[in-house]
């Protein structure tokens, strides 16, 4: 019997941080060697980080990445780790066209050993790879102590044909894939089913190592795994955590032995955790240690504050209550309760005197006067951000952003919008899940994510409750005029969110929406709101575009489309 | 002798406006028929507008475009114009993949007659076509009364091989190309040289019809032309104007007779006109009739106000002077003079009382206090925008935006930024050109652009001067603290702009910049400023992204790039 030991190194890289990424690879290789691994597999574009977008187009950056790969191979060799086969991703250059390539290399015996370039360059949704890279055109089989390892990079297994089809006839023993696959709700199962098909196609186990961590407006969930040619799941790494798992491949066995299989997460926990990791990593990678936000007493700002506390600790959150003449006592109490629950700094900055000062000069009415209140709050949030070096986070949810129910330069102010891709009904569900987790003992920072120790329960919550129940249960209101309710301007959220999902995420047109069973008045209202909001976002292209979850990149529509359909 | 009369219909379309675009095509066909044309050639994606981006992905929109093409063909037929060959662009659908296609169709005898799909889908700079469209794979030759017309769409002539190479062997009489080619400085000559090569390749005259007008953040300059196989320019339409020119092709002559050739514009006039048309069309297509902006007395806001007056008339411009305790008397006078010169509405809104009201609560110092002043001004500009229904225009230039020398939610407020792609030194040059034109008699609105009568000289300027000379000649200052000068924070603009051009537009790296002869200190300062500004723009993705000129789309770099090179 011959056994080949693989180490699946699911790590969190940072775009552009060649030194830090290489140091992390070296560290994981030491651990892999200590566990007697022969092959260590890292995620897509390990050394450069992913997605690197136009950074790939800089010749000097590509040269630096190449130098770093060689330096890393030499370091492995000089540390006595040269016998390892280290599979890492990086950026290469196509000699003919001088265009960048999305490349897999193997570090072995002190040198950069073999190269494979990604064939299929995704160019849809959040991906723009065809724009940046030249495509590879050759498959590669690696001989490791007599075992034949095929390789592929991410999208290469999502498309029929190409390198996997080429490998199908080549009697490989294992298909090693390196991935930078962003999180989407429900994607775990999609990936697994896909991998089962490819494993069957090449008649060999498939190793799927995925990146983990937040990068810009994407979250990578990890969840690496191994699946056998007959579809049996042989290993699954945790989501949202860095991880090193060993899996032994027996070259002579008909059926492989399984390694640890991490159970799936509850869907609400999964989404909440993705949002928190996105924010935490965004802050870490951009040098922020604290956040500031307005606390209105409503559910959106309460959930975002809770996420911020879970990401960086309540002591690093500055909540600002900015009541106006229209703010209810209940709202003020709810904001104060939330801040106390999460242990945040809490300041009260009334806006009425400032509002009156502006109105003395401007004498605004209607929506202009409503926007003025929101913009004064935006100025205050940015004053905290500037004077204390805090990241301002925007608290808008997907329903209100889709319908334009927010003020540009007002409540839309912020550098990161943790719940931008959560519909309002999802905001309520996720909030209830967090309170349930708190009741079950999960304190602040108790999530299993990159940077947290596994199994910690977090700092205790004062009353065992995270988000005030009143914030979840009361009718949503912007409180910009007396008695205002969201439902004055929008359909009820239960209905609105179903229409939004169909119109935005499934691109249903008007006729499709009517066939879906929605009534004509609702359909026309929602379409008008969404189209107008989209136009306004482009007109003032200044709403929060940075988003925690990539449930789908914003639809890219032109500004002027007088008669779309 | 057989003569085929072509009409080059250089029109300004609007994305999504199927009805309006079709009506304009019908109108130009009537004029073309009245002039005895047999073939009428319109720009790329005539019916849908261009660029339509993700709108093409909507099945219902593609169906509506198809219906509109058929309706238009029927209308032409029923008006007795059926014998015309009308070459228009639209969106099609690839039957196999259901993906959209960038399509040329010929309307003739009441029906949609022939179809050709664009082969080369540009996917660089401002273009994202490969992301959206499926590529065509067949060339097409049209027989018109015995003459063989090859066709191509825009990028098809910019790439070697493909449909033009196929047509080279097919003895065509004329190559008809329909284009949506955005304006860039110096592009007129580039296009002509390219067309000369292609005309020689197919050994026939090439007809180049280009779109004109502003669309979202692009400006199309028109400048359609005909060039012979031996490189002789046979026709050139004006830039920045809608136009219909006739050109006769003699099927038996060795050399063709020329049609009118419009002289080239002065380079400064060209850029100024492009900026004004971009703003004018952006407003027209988005339903704005007036603009508002802060007038500081500095050159940037003065130039933008002058452009706005030329676009929509001074009576539709609301200039707001917002002096602080740091504003000089000279600045206040210059702002008032500018407003008087262009006949704009002019209000003074001192910010000191508002600043003091905020400071009573917040007590900010340093940059936070400077930003507070700029943000109070942003709130005021938006109050004018909201209460009067005006487009807020941002006045930042490319040098300061590149270096991050502006305040997010402050002076960066606005839905459109007319001079975003002009370096500061260019701002001065263009301003001097406009004053010279004023001295030569060009009043407000005297530019030759879409919507202006050709040759009009505009409304008289009170003193014959547009932009106060002091605004051009004084040392630039943000006036956010006593005695502040731009040169406290930035290299002198003459040097800065040369480094920016090399670093941003030519993508020179550090080593390249040193080889260019720039000193190390300047290079490091500028690189640090630009990289930090770019990171801030992504962090607060809220600076003006809508730009008049597409000298190059903003570099797309990831936010976190800890050690780029």
mmCIF file of N, CA, C and O in Angstrom, chain A residues 83-120:
data_model
loop_
_atom_site.group_PDB
_atom_site.id
_atom_site.type_symbol
_atom_site.label_atom_id
_atom_site.label_comp_id
_atom_site.label_asym_id
_atom_site.label_seq_id
_atom_site.Cartn_x
_atom_site.Cartn_y
_atom_site.Cartn_z
ATOM 1 N N UNK A 83 11.419 18.864 0.134
ATOM 2 C CA UNK A 83 10.783 17.661 -0.428
ATOM 3 C C UNK A 83 9.264 17.794 -0.534
ATOM 4 O O UNK A 83 8.620 17.011 -1.221
ATOM 5 N N UNK A 84 8.693 18.767 0.155
ATOM 6 C CA UNK A 84 7.256 19.030 0.011
ATOM 7 C C UNK A 84 6.936 19.463 -1.418
ATOM 8 O O UNK A 84 7.735 20.155 -2.046
ATOM 9 N N UNK A 85 5.743 19.075 -1.908
ATOM 10 C CA UNK A 85 5.203 19.647 -3.128
ATOM 11 C C UNK A 85 4.180 20.692 -2.683
ATOM 12 O O UNK A 85 3.134 20.343 -2.125
ATOM 13 N N UNK A 86 4.519 21.954 -2.873
ATOM 14 C CA UNK A 86 3.662 23.042 -2.380
ATOM 15 C C UNK A 86 2.932 23.683 -3.576
ATOM 16 O O UNK A 86 3.561 24.287 -4.444
ATOM 17 N N UNK A 87 1.613 23.493 -3.601
ATOM 18 C CA UNK A 87 0.800 23.994 -4.716
ATOM 19 C C UNK A 87 0.236 25.359 -4.331
ATOM 20 O O UNK A 87 -0.594 25.453 -3.423
ATOM 21 N N UNK A 88 0.714 26.410 -4.991
ATOM 22 C CA UNK A 88 0.230 27.757 -4.691
ATOM 23 C C UNK A 88 -0.201 28.465 -5.976
ATOM 24 O O UNK A 88 0.239 28.129 -7.070
ATOM 25 N N UNK A 89 -1.070 29.450 -5.802
ATOM 26 C CA UNK A 89 -1.486 30.290 -6.919
ATOM 27 C C UNK A 89 -0.723 31.593 -6.916
ATOM 28 O O UNK A 89 -0.329 32.090 -5.865
ATOM 29 N N UNK A 90 -0.522 32.151 -8.106
ATOM 30 C CA UNK A 90 0.140 33.449 -8.231
ATOM 31 C C UNK A 90 -0.218 34.047 -9.584
ATOM 32 O O UNK A 90 -1.049 33.501 -10.306
ATOM 33 N N UNK A 91 0.375 35.180 -9.912
ATOM 34 C CA UNK A 91 0.140 35.778 -11.223
ATOM 35 C C UNK A 91 1.344 35.495 -12.106
ATOM 36 O O UNK A 91 2.492 35.552 -11.653
ATOM 37 N N UNK A 92 1.098 35.149 -13.352
ATOM 38 C CA UNK A 92 2.166 34.942 -14.316
ATOM 39 C C UNK A 92 2.017 35.909 -15.474
ATOM 40 O O UNK A 92 1.134 36.765 -15.475
ATOM 41 N N UNK A 93 2.887 35.764 -16.441
ATOM 42 C CA UNK A 93 2.822 36.614 -17.634
ATOM 43 C C UNK A 93 2.880 35.727 -18.873
ATOM 44 O O UNK A 93 3.701 34.823 -18.956
ATOM 45 N N UNK A 94 1.979 35.987 -19.792
ATOM 46 C CA UNK A 94 1.985 35.283 -21.072
ATOM 47 C C UNK A 94 3.108 35.858 -21.934
ATOM 48 O O UNK A 94 3.116 37.048 -22.227
ATOM 49 N N UNK A 95 4.058 35.008 -22.306
ATOM 50 C CA UNK A 95 5.232 35.541 -23.020
ATOM 51 C C UNK A 95 4.871 36.161 -24.354
ATOM 52 O O UNK A 95 5.447 37.166 -24.757
ATOM 53 N N UNK A 96 3.876 35.588 -25.036
ATOM 54 C CA UNK A 96 3.541 36.088 -26.373
ATOM 55 C C UNK A 96 2.887 37.461 -26.323
ATOM 56 O O UNK A 96 3.254 38.368 -27.064
ATOM 57 N N UNK A 97 1.911 37.627 -25.421
ATOM 58 C CA UNK A 97 1.119 38.857 -25.428
ATOM 59 C C UNK A 97 1.495 39.815 -24.302
ATOM 60 O O UNK A 97 1.011 40.938 -24.267
ATOM 61 N N UNK A 98 2.329 39.349 -23.355
ATOM 62 C CA UNK A 98 2.687 40.136 -22.166
ATOM 63 C C UNK A 98 1.478 40.411 -21.281
ATOM 64 O O UNK A 98 1.507 41.290 -20.435
ATOM 65 N N UNK A 99 0.389 39.667 -21.481
ATOM 66 C CA UNK A 99 -0.781 39.808 -20.608
ATOM 67 C C UNK A 99 -0.605 38.933 -19.376
ATOM 68 O O UNK A 99 0.057 37.897 -19.416
ATOM 69 N N UNK A 100 -1.226 39.328 -18.258
ATOM 70 C CA UNK A 100 -1.125 38.493 -17.056
ATOM 71 C C UNK A 100 -1.895 37.177 -17.186
ATOM 72 O O UNK A 100 -2.813 37.056 -17.996
ATOM 73 N N UNK A 101 -1.472 36.202 -16.407
ATOM 74 C CA UNK A 101 -2.165 34.917 -16.356
ATOM 75 C C UNK A 101 -2.431 34.546 -14.902
ATOM 76 O O UNK A 101 -1.662 34.884 -14.020
ATOM 77 N N UNK A 102 -3.532 33.850 -14.687
ATOM 78 C CA UNK A 102 -3.895 33.330 -13.373
ATOM 79 C C UNK A 102 -3.248 31.953 -13.269
ATOM 80 O O UNK A 102 -3.686 31.006 -13.902
ATOM 81 N N UNK A 103 -2.179 31.850 -12.466
ATOM 82 C CA UNK A 103 -1.264 30.709 -12.559
ATOM 83 C C UNK A 103 -1.193 29.879 -11.280
ATOM 84 O O UNK A 103 -1.254 30.429 -10.181
ATOM 85 N N UNK A 104 -1.043 28.597 -11.456
ATOM 86 C CA UNK A 104 -0.734 27.656 -10.377
ATOM 87 C C UNK A 104 0.712 27.229 -10.555
ATOM 88 O O UNK A 104 1.123 26.871 -11.668
ATOM 89 N N UNK A 105 1.488 27.304 -9.464
ATOM 90 C CA UNK A 105 2.858 26.789 -9.538
ATOM 91 C C UNK A 105 3.098 25.805 -8.404
ATOM 92 O O UNK A 105 2.371 25.804 -7.403
ATOM 93 N N UNK A 106 4.095 24.955 -8.588
ATOM 94 C CA UNK A 106 4.472 23.991 -7.560
ATOM 95 C C UNK A 106 5.886 24.336 -7.092
ATOM 96 O O UNK A 106 6.799 24.457 -7.916
ATOM 97 N N UNK A 107 6.010 24.532 -5.792
ATOM 98 C CA UNK A 107 7.330 24.803 -5.211
ATOM 99 C C UNK A 107 7.887 23.478 -4.699
ATOM 100 O O UNK A 107 7.221 22.766 -3.942
ATOM 101 N N UNK A 108 9.102 23.147 -5.103
ATOM 102 C CA UNK A 108 9.652 21.829 -4.769
ATOM 103 C C UNK A 108 11.168 21.866 -4.915
ATOM 104 O O UNK A 108 11.675 22.419 -5.890
ATOM 105 N N UNK A 109 11.854 21.303 -3.938
ATOM 106 C CA UNK A 109 13.321 21.239 -3.952
ATOM 107 C C UNK A 109 13.959 22.603 -4.208
ATOM 108 O O UNK A 109 14.914 22.732 -4.983
ATOM 109 N N UNK A 110 13.377 23.631 -3.586
ATOM 110 C CA UNK A 110 13.999 24.949 -3.632
ATOM 111 C C UNK A 110 13.715 25.774 -4.867
ATOM 112 O O UNK A 110 14.211 26.892 -4.980
ATOM 113 N N UNK A 111 12.933 25.226 -5.790
ATOM 114 C CA UNK A 111 12.658 26.000 -7.012
ATOM 115 C C UNK A 111 11.158 26.038 -7.332
ATOM 116 O O UNK A 111 10.378 25.259 -6.799
ATOM 117 N N UNK A 112 10.822 26.989 -8.213
ATOM 118 C CA UNK A 112 9.461 27.045 -8.761
ATOM 119 C C UNK A 112 9.422 26.071 -9.913
ATOM 120 O O UNK A 112 10.109 26.249 -10.915
ATOM 121 N N UNK A 113 8.580 25.060 -9.748
ATOM 122 C CA UNK A 113 8.798 23.827 -10.474
ATOM 123 C C UNK A 113 7.956 23.664 -11.723
ATOM 124 O O UNK A 113 8.427 23.326 -12.790
ATOM 125 N N UNK A 114 6.686 23.851 -11.626
ATOM 126 C CA UNK A 114 5.807 23.590 -12.763
ATOM 127 C C UNK A 114 4.738 24.657 -12.775
ATOM 128 O O UNK A 114 4.391 25.207 -11.742
ATOM 129 N N UNK A 115 4.223 24.987 -13.942
ATOM 130 C CA UNK A 115 3.207 26.036 -14.035
ATOM 131 C C UNK A 115 2.003 25.590 -14.833
ATOM 132 O O UNK A 115 2.134 24.889 -15.841
ATOM 133 N N UNK A 116 0.833 25.993 -14.360
ATOM 134 C CA UNK A 116 -0.414 25.727 -15.070
ATOM 135 C C UNK A 116 -1.223 27.017 -15.060
ATOM 136 O O UNK A 116 -1.349 27.657 -14.011
ATOM 137 N N UNK A 117 -1.775 27.408 -16.203
ATOM 138 C CA UNK A 117 -2.549 28.654 -16.282
ATOM 139 C C UNK A 117 -4.037 28.365 -16.438
ATOM 140 O O UNK A 117 -4.435 27.509 -17.239
ATOM 141 N N UNK A 118 -4.830 29.094 -15.685
ATOM 142 C CA UNK A 118 -6.286 28.934 -15.704
ATOM 143 C C UNK A 118 -6.837 29.112 -17.125
ATOM 144 O O UNK A 118 -6.477 30.066 -17.816
ATOM 145 N N UNK A 119 -7.683 28.170 -17.515
ATOM 146 C CA UNK A 119 -8.251 28.216 -18.870
ATOM 147 C C UNK A 119 -9.485 29.108 -18.944
ATOM 148 O O UNK A 119 -9.604 29.952 -19.812
ATOM 149 N N UNK A 120 -10.431 28.833 -18.057
ATOM 150 C CA UNK A 120 -11.721 29.537 -18.120
ATOM 151 C C UNK A 120 -11.671 30.749 -17.192
ATOM 152 O O UNK A 120 -11.463 30.601 -15.988
#
